[in-house]
């Protein structure tokens, strides 16, 4: 008899399925849940790719406000994308200061 009322139907093949009571997998033997648990494979982690870094740099340099928002999103994703996010935030802040100084110094030169 199944321990879980939300168990896969009897026709589901034996295998690892998401545990409905946690953030792990539980083994279904084809008839009932077993007492075997396993973490999800680490392949499900979202790794930063070269495109993340290139896109982050371009956004931060060209449009600092957009780069700042993108950085916040990357930081929220965690893992290696957090590094991309921190780079975007730092580069966006530096570019904002650069553009602010450049634009305010040009505008005040005529007065």
PDB file of N, CA, C and O in Angstrom, residues 69-79 81-82 85:
ATOM      1  N   UNK A  69      20.049  46.973 -12.814  1.00  0.00           N
ATOM      2  CA  UNK A  69      18.890  46.082 -12.655  1.00  0.00           C
ATOM      3  C   UNK A  69      19.277  44.649 -12.993  1.00  0.00           C
ATOM      4  O   UNK A  69      18.929  43.707 -12.271  1.00  0.00           O
ATOM      5  N   UNK A  70      20.002  44.465 -14.094  1.00  0.00           N
ATOM      6  CA  UNK A  70      20.448  43.119 -14.470  1.00  0.00           C
ATOM      7  C   UNK A  70      21.331  42.526 -13.375  1.00  0.00           C
ATOM      8  O   UNK A  70      21.229  41.337 -13.049  1.00  0.00           O
ATOM      9  N   UNK A  71      22.194  43.346 -12.788  1.00  0.00           N
ATOM     10  CA  UNK A  71      23.050  42.875 -11.698  1.00  0.00           C
ATOM     11  C   UNK A  71      22.246  42.396 -10.510  1.00  0.00           C
ATOM     12  O   UNK A  71      22.550  41.366  -9.914  1.00  0.00           O
ATOM     13  N   UNK A  72      21.197  43.138 -10.172  1.00  0.00           N
ATOM     14  CA  UNK A  72      20.346  42.736  -9.045  1.00  0.00           C
ATOM     15  C   UNK A  72      19.668  41.399  -9.336  1.00  0.00           C
ATOM     16  O   UNK A  72      19.543  40.546  -8.456  1.00  0.00           O
ATOM     17  N   UNK A  73      19.243  41.205 -10.578  1.00  0.00           N
ATOM     18  CA  UNK A  73      18.598  39.938 -10.956  1.00  0.00           C
ATOM     19  C   UNK A  73      19.598  38.791 -10.850  1.00  0.00           C
ATOM     20  O   UNK A  73      19.295  37.729 -10.297  1.00  0.00           O
ATOM     21  N   UNK A  74      20.812  38.998 -11.364  1.00  0.00           N
ATOM     22  CA  UNK A  74      21.838  37.951 -11.283  1.00  0.00           C
ATOM     23  C   UNK A  74      22.185  37.625  -9.830  1.00  0.00           C
ATOM     24  O   UNK A  74      22.372  36.462  -9.484  1.00  0.00           O
ATOM     25  N   UNK A  75      22.289  38.631  -8.988  1.00  0.00           N
ATOM     26  CA  UNK A  75      22.598  38.379  -7.574  1.00  0.00           C
ATOM     27  C   UNK A  75      21.506  37.523  -6.949  1.00  0.00           C
ATOM     28  O   UNK A  75      21.777  36.608  -6.178  1.00  0.00           O
ATOM     29  N   UNK A  76      20.260  37.781  -7.312  1.00  0.00           N
ATOM     30  CA  UNK A  76      19.138  36.997  -6.786  1.00  0.00           C
ATOM     31  C   UNK A  76      19.167  35.548  -7.217  1.00  0.00           C
ATOM     32  O   UNK A  76      18.631  34.677  -6.538  1.00  0.00           O
ATOM     33  N   UNK A  77      19.807  35.243  -8.346  1.00  0.00           N
ATOM     34  CA  UNK A  77      19.874  33.856  -8.832  1.00  0.00           C
ATOM     35  C   UNK A  77      20.895  33.034  -8.067  1.00  0.00           C
ATOM     36  O   UNK A  77      20.835  31.819  -8.073  1.00  0.00           O
ATOM     37  N   UNK A  78      21.825  33.682  -7.412  1.00  0.00           N
ATOM     38  CA  UNK A  78      22.793  32.969  -6.577  1.00  0.00           C
ATOM     39  C   UNK A  78      23.826  32.206  -7.371  1.00  0.00           C
ATOM     40  O   UNK A  78      23.992  32.387  -8.559  1.00  0.00           O
ATOM     41  N   UNK A  79      24.542  31.332  -6.668  1.00  0.00           N
ATOM     42  CA  UNK A  79      25.622  30.505  -7.208  1.00  0.00           C
ATOM     43  C   UNK A  79      26.617  31.346  -7.969  1.00  0.00           C
ATOM     44  O   UNK A  79      27.007  32.408  -7.546  1.00  0.00           O
ATOM     45  N   UNK A  81      26.189  32.933 -10.735  1.00  0.00           N
ATOM     46  CA  UNK A  81      25.609  34.133 -11.345  1.00  0.00           C
ATOM     47  C   UNK A  81      25.676  35.325 -10.391  1.00  0.00           C
ATOM     48  O   UNK A  81      25.588  36.464 -10.816  1.00  0.00           O
ATOM     49  N   UNK A  82      25.872  35.059  -9.108  1.00  0.00           N
ATOM     50  CA  UNK A  82      26.019  36.143  -8.144  1.00  0.00           C
ATOM     51  C   UNK A  82      27.266  36.955  -8.457  1.00  0.00           C
ATOM     52  O   UNK A  82      27.272  38.172  -8.322  1.00  0.00           O
ATOM     53  N   UNK A  85      26.468  39.279 -11.188  1.00  0.00           N
ATOM     54  CA  UNK A  85      25.643  40.359 -10.658  1.00  0.00           C
ATOM     55  C   UNK A  85      26.462  41.411  -9.937  1.00  0.00           C
ATOM     56  O   UNK A  85      26.252  42.614 -10.116  1.00  0.00           O
TER      57      UNK A  85
END
